[in-house]
XYZ file of N, CA and C in Angstrom:
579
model
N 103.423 76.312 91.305
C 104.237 76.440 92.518
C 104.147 77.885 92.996
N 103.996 77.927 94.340
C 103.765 79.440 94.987
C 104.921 80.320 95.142
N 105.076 81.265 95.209
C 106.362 82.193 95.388
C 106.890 81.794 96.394
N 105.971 81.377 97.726
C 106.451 80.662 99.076
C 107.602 79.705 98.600
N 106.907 78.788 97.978
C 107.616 77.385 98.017
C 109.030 77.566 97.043
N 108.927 78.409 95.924
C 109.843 78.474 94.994
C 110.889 79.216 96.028
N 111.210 80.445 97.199
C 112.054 80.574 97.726
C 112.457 79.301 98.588
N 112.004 77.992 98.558
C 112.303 77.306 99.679
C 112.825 76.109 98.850
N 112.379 75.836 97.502
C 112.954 75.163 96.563
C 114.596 75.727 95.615
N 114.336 77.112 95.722
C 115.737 77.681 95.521
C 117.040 77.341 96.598
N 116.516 77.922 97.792
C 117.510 77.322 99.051
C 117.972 76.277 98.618
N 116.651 75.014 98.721
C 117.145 73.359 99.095
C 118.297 73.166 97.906
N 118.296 74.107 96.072
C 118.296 73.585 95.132
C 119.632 74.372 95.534
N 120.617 75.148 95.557
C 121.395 75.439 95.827
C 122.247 74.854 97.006
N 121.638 74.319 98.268
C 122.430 74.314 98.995
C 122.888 72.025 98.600
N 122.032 71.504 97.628
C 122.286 70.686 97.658
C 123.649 70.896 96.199
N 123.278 71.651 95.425
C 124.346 72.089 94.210
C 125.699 72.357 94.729
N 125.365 72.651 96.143
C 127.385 72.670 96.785
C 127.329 72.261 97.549
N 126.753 71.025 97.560
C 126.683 69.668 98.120
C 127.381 70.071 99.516
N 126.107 71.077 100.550
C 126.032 71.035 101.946
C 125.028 70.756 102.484
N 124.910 70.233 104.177
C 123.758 68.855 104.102
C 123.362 70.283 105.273
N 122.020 70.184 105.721
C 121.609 70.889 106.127
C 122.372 71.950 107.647
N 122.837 70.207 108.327
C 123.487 71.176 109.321
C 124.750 71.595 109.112
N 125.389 71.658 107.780
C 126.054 72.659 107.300
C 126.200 74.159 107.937
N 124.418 74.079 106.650
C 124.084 75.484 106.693
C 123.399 75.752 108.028
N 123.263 75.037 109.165
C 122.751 75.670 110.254
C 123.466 76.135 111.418
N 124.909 75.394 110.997
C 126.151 75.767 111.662
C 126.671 77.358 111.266
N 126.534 77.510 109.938
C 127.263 78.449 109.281
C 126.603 79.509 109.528
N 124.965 79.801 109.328
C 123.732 80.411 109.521
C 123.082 80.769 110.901
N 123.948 79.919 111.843
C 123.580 79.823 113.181
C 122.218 80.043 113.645
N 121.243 79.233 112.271
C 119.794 78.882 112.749
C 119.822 77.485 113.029
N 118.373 76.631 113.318
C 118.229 75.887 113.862
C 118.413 74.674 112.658
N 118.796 73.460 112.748
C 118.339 72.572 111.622
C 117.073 72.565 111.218
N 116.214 72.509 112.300
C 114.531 72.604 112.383
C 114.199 73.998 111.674
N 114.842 74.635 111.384
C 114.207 75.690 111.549
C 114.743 76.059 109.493
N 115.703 75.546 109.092
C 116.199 75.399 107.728
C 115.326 74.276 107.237
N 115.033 73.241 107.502
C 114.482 72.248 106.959
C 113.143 72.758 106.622
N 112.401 73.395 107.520
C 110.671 73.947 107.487
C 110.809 74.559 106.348
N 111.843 75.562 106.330
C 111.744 76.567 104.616
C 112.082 76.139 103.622
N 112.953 75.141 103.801
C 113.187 74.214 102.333
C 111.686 73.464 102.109
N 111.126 72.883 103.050
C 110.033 71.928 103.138
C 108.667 72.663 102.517
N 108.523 74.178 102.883
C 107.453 74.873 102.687
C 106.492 74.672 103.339
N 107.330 75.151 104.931
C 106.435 74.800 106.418
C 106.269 76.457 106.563
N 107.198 77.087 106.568
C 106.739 78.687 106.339
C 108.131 79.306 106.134
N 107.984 80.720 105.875
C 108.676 81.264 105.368
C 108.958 82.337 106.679
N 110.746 82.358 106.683
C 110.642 83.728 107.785
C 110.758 84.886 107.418
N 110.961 85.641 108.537
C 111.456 87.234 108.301
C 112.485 87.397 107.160
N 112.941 88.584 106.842
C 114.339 88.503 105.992
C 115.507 88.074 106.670
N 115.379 88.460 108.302
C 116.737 88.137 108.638
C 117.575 86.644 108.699
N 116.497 85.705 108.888
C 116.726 84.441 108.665
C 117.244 83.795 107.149
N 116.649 84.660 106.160
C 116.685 84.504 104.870
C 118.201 85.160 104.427
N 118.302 86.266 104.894
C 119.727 86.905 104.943
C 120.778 85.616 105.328
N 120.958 85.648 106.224
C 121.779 84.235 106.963
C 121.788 82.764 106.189
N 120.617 82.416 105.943
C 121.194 81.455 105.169
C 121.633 81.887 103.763
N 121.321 83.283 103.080
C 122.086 83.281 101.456
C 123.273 83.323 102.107
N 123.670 84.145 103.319
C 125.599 84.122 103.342
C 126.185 82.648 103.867
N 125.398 81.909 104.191
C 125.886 80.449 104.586
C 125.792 79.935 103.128
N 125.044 80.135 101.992
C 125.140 79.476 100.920
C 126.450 80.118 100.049
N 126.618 81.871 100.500
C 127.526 82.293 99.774
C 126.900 83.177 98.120
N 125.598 83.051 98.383
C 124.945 83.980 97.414
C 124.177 85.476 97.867
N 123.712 86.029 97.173
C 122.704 87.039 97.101
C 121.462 86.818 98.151
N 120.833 87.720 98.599
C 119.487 87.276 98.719
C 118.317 87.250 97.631
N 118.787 88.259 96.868
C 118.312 88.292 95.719
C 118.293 86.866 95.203
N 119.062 86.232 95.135
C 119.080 84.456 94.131
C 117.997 83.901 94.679
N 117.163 83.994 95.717
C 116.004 83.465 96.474
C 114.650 84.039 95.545
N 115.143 85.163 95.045
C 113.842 86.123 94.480
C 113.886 85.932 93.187
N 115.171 85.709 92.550
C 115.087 85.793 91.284
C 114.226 85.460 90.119
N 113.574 85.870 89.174
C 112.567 85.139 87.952
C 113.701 85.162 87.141
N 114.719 85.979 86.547
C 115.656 85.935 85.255
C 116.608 86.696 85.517
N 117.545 86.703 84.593
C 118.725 87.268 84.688
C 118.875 88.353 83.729
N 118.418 90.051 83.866
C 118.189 91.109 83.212
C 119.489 91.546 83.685
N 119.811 92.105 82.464
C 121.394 93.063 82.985
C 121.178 94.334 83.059
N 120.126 94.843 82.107
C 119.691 96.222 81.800
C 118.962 96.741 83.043
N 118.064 96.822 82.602
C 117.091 98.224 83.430
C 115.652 97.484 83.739
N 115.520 96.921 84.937
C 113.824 96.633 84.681
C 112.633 97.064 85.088
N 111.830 97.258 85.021
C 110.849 97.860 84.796
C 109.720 97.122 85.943
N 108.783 97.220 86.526
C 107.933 96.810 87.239
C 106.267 97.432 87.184
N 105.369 96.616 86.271
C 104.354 97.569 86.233
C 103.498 97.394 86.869
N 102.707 98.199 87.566
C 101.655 97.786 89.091
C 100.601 96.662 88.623
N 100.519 96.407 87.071
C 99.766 95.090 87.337
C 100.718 93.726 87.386
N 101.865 93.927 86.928
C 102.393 92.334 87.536
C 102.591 92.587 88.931
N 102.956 93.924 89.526
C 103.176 93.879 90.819
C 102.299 92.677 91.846
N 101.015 93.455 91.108
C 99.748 93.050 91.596
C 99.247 91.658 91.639
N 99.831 90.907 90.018
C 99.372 89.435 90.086
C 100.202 88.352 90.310
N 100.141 87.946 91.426
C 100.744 86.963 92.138
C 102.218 87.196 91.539
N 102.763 88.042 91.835
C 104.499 88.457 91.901
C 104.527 89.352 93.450
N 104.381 88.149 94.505
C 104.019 88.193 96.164
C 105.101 87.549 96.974
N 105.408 87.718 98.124
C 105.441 86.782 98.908
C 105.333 86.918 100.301
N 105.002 85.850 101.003
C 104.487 86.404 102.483
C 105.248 85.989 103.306
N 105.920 86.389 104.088
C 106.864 86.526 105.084
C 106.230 86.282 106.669
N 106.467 85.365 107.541
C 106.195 85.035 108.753
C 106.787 86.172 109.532
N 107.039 87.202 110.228
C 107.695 87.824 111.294
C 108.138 87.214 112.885
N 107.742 86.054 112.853
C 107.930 85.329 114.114
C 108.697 83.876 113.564
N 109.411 83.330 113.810
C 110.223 82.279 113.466
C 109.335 80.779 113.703
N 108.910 80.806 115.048
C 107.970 79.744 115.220
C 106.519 79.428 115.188
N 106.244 80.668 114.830
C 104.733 80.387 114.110
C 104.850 81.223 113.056
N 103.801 80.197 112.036
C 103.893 80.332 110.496
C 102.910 81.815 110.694
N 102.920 82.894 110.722
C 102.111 83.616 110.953
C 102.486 84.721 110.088
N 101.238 84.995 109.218
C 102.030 85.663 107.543
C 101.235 87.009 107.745
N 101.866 88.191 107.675
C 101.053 89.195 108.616
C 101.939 90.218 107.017
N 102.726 89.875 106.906
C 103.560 90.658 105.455
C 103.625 90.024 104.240
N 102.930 90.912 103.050
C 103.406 90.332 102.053
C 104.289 91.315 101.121
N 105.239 91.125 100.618
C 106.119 91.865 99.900
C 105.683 91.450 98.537
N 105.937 92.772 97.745
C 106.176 92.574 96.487
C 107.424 93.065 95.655
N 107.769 92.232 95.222
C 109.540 92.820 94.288
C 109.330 93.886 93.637
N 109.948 94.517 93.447
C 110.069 95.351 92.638
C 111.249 95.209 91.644
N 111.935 94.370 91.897
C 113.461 94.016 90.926
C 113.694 92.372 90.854
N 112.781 91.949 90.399
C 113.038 90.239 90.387
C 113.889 89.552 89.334
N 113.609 90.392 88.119
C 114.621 90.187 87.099
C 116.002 90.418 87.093
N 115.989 91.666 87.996
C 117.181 92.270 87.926
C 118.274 91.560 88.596
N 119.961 91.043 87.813
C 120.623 90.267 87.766
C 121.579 90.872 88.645
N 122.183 90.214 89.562
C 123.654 91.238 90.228
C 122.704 92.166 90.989
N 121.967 92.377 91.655
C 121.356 93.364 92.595
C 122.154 93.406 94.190
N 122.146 94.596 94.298
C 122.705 95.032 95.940
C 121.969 95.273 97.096
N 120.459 95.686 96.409
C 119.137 96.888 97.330
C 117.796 95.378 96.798
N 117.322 95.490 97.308
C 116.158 94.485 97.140
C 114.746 95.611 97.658
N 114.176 96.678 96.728
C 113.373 96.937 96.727
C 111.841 96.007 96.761
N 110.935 97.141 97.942
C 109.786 95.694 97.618
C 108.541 96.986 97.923
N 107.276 96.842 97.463
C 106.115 96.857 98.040
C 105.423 95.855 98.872
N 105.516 96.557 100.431
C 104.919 95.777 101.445
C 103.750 96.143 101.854
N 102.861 95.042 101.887
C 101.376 95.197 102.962
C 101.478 94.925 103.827
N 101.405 95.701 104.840
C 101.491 94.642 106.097
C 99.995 94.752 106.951
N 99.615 93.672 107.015
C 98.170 93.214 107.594
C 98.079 93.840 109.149
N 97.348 93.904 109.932
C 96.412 94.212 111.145
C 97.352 92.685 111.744
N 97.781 92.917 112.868
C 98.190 91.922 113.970
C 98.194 92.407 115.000
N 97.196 91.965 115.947
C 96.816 91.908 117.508
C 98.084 91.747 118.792
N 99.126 90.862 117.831
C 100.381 90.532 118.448
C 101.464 92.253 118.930
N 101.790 92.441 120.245
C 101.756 93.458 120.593
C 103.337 93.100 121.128
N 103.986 91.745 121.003
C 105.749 91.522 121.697
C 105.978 91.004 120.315
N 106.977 91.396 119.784
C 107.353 91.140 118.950
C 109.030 90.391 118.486
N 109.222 89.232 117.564
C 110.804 89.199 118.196
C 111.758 89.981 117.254
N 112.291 90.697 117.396
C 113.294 91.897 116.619
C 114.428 90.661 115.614
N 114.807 91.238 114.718
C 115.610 90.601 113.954
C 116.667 91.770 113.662
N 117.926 91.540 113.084
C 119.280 91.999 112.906
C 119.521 91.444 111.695
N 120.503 92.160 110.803
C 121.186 91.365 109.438
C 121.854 92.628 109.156
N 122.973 92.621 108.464
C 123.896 93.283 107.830
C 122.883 94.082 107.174
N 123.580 95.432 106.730
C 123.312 96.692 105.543
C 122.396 97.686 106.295
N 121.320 98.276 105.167
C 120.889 99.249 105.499
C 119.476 98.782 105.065
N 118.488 99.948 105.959
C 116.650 99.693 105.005
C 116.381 100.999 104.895
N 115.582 101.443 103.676
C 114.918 102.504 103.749
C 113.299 101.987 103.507
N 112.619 102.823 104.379
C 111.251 102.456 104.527
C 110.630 103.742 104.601
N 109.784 104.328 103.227
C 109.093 104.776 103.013
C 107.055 104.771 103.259
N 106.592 105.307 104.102
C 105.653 104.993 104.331
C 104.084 105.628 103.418
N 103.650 104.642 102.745
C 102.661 104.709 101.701
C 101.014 105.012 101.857
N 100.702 104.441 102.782
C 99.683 104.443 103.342
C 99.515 103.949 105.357
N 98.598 104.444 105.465
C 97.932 103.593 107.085
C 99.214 104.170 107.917
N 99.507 103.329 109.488
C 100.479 104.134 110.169
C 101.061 102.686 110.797
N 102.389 103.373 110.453
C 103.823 101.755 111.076
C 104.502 101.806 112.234
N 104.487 101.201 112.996
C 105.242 101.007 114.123
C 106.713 100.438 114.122
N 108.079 100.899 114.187
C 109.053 100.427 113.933
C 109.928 100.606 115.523
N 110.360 99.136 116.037
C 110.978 98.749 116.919
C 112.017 99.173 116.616
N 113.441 99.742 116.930
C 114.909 100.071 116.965
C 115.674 99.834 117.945
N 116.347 98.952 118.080
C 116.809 98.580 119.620
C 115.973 98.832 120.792
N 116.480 100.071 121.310
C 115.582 100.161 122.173
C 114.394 101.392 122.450
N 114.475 101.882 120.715
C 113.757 103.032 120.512
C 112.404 102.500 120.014
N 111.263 102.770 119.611
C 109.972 102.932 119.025
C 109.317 104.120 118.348
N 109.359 104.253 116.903
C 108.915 105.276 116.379
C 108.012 105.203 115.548
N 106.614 105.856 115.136
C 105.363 105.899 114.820
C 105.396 107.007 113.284
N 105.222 105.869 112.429
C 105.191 106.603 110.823
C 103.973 106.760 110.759
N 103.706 108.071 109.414
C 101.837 107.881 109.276
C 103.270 107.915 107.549
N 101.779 107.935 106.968
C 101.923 108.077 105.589
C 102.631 109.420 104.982
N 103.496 109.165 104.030
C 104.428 110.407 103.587
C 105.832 110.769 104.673
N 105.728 109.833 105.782
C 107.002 109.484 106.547
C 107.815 108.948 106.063
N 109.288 108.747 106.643
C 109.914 107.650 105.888
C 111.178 107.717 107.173
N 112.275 106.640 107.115
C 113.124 106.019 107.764
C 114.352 105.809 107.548
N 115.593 105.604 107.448
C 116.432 105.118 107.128
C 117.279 104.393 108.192
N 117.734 103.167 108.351
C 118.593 102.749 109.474
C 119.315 101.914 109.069
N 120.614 101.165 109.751
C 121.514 100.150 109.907
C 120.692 98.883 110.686
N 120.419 98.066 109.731
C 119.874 97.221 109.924
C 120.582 95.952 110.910
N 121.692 96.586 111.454
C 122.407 95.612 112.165
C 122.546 95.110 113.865
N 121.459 96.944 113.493
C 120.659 97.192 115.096
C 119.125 96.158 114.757
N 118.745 95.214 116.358
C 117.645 94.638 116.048
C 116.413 95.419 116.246
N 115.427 94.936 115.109
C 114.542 95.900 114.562
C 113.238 94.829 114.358
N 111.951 95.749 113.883
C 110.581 94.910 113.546
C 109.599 96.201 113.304
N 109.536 95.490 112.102
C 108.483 96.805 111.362
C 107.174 95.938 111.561
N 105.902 96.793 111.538
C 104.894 96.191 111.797
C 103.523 97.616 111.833
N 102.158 96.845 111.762
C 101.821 98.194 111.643
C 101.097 98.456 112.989
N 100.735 100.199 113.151
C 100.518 100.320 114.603
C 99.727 100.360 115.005
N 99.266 99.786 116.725
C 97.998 99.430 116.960
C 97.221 98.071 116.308
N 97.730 97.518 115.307
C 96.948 96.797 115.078
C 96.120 97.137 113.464
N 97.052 97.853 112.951
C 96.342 98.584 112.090
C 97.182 98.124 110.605
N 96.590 97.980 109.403
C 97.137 97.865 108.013
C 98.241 98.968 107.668
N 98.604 98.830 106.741
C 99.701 99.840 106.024
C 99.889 99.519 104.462
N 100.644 100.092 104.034
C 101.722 99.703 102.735
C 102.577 100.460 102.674
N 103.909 99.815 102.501
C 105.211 100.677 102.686
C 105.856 100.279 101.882
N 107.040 101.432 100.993
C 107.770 101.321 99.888
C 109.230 100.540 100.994
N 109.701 99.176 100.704
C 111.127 99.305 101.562
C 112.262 98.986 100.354
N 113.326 99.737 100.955
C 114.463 99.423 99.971
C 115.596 98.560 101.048
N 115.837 97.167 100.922
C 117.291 97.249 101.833
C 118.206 96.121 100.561
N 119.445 97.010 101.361
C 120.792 97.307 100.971
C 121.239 95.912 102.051
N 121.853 94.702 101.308
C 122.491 94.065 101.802
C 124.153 94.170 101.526
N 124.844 94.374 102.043
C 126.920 93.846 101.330
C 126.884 93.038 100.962
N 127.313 92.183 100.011
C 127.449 90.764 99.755
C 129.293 90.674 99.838
């Protein structure tokens, strides 16, 4: 089973464990039924902000979507599990499955988490309108390589490598890279639960 599908088998497996039927959670989440059913189904996976919204309609973490185990201590992440298929690829557009990001955890074990650290690639996309997303907390986005383009309401600002960011993620936003160009970026975000 793919990292894709296991966040979409966690959802379904939780939201049927407190026995709520989909348009529950699409009432509560104020996404679409269509649009909850595809990610349970493993039609694609969205942005975080969609993913945000339904953990607080379920009443969990976002982290519980990511989870492999329940570490209380300290964990550790070494660039080769980073590396082997401990992924996942994220759509940035809601209605097309279009996987342009892949994140990697950096804290999957880690139990009770607040910050959901990740290593992101984000691929070359030609796509030049982008749709901004919003969610509670904060992101820090450290820039690793190549150069990122980050939407801010109604600002636009241009990272190269050894840049970095910090914002309230509650303003709508879209990281992406610029021109059309690759990247990899360290992100940390800080959800409230």
């Amino acid at each position: 089973m793919s990292n894709h599908s296991i966040v979409g088998f966690k959802i379904k497996g939780i939201r049927e464990s407190k026995n709520l039927s989909i348009e529950e959670i699409s009432e509560r989440s104020g996404l679409s039924i269509d649009q909850i059913a595809s990610i349970e189904n493993d039609q694609f996976l969205p942005s975080l902000g969609p993913l945000i919204k339904i953990a607080r309609a379920l009443g969990v973490r976002l982290g519980t979507f990511l989870d492999d185990s329940d570490e209380l201590g300290p964990v550790i992440c070494r660039k080769e599990d980073r590396e082997r298929n401990n992924s996942i690829s994220f759509s940035n557009n809601a209605t097309e499955a279009r996987k342009n990001m892949v994140y990697h955890s950096l804290a999957r074990q880690k139990a009770g988490r607040s910050m959901e650290p990740f290593i992101i690639d984000i691929q070359p996309s030609e796509e030049r309108t982008f749709k901004l997303s919003a969610h509670e907390g904060e992101e820090f986005i450290y820039v690793m390589s190549g150069e990122v383009e980050i939407e801010y309401g109604k600002e636009r600002y241009v990272l190269n490598a050894g840049d970095s960011i910090f914002y309230d993620s509650i303003v709508e936003h879209h990281v992406h890279g610029a021109d059309g160009k690759s990247a990899q970026i360290l992100a940390v975000v800080y959800i409230p639960f």
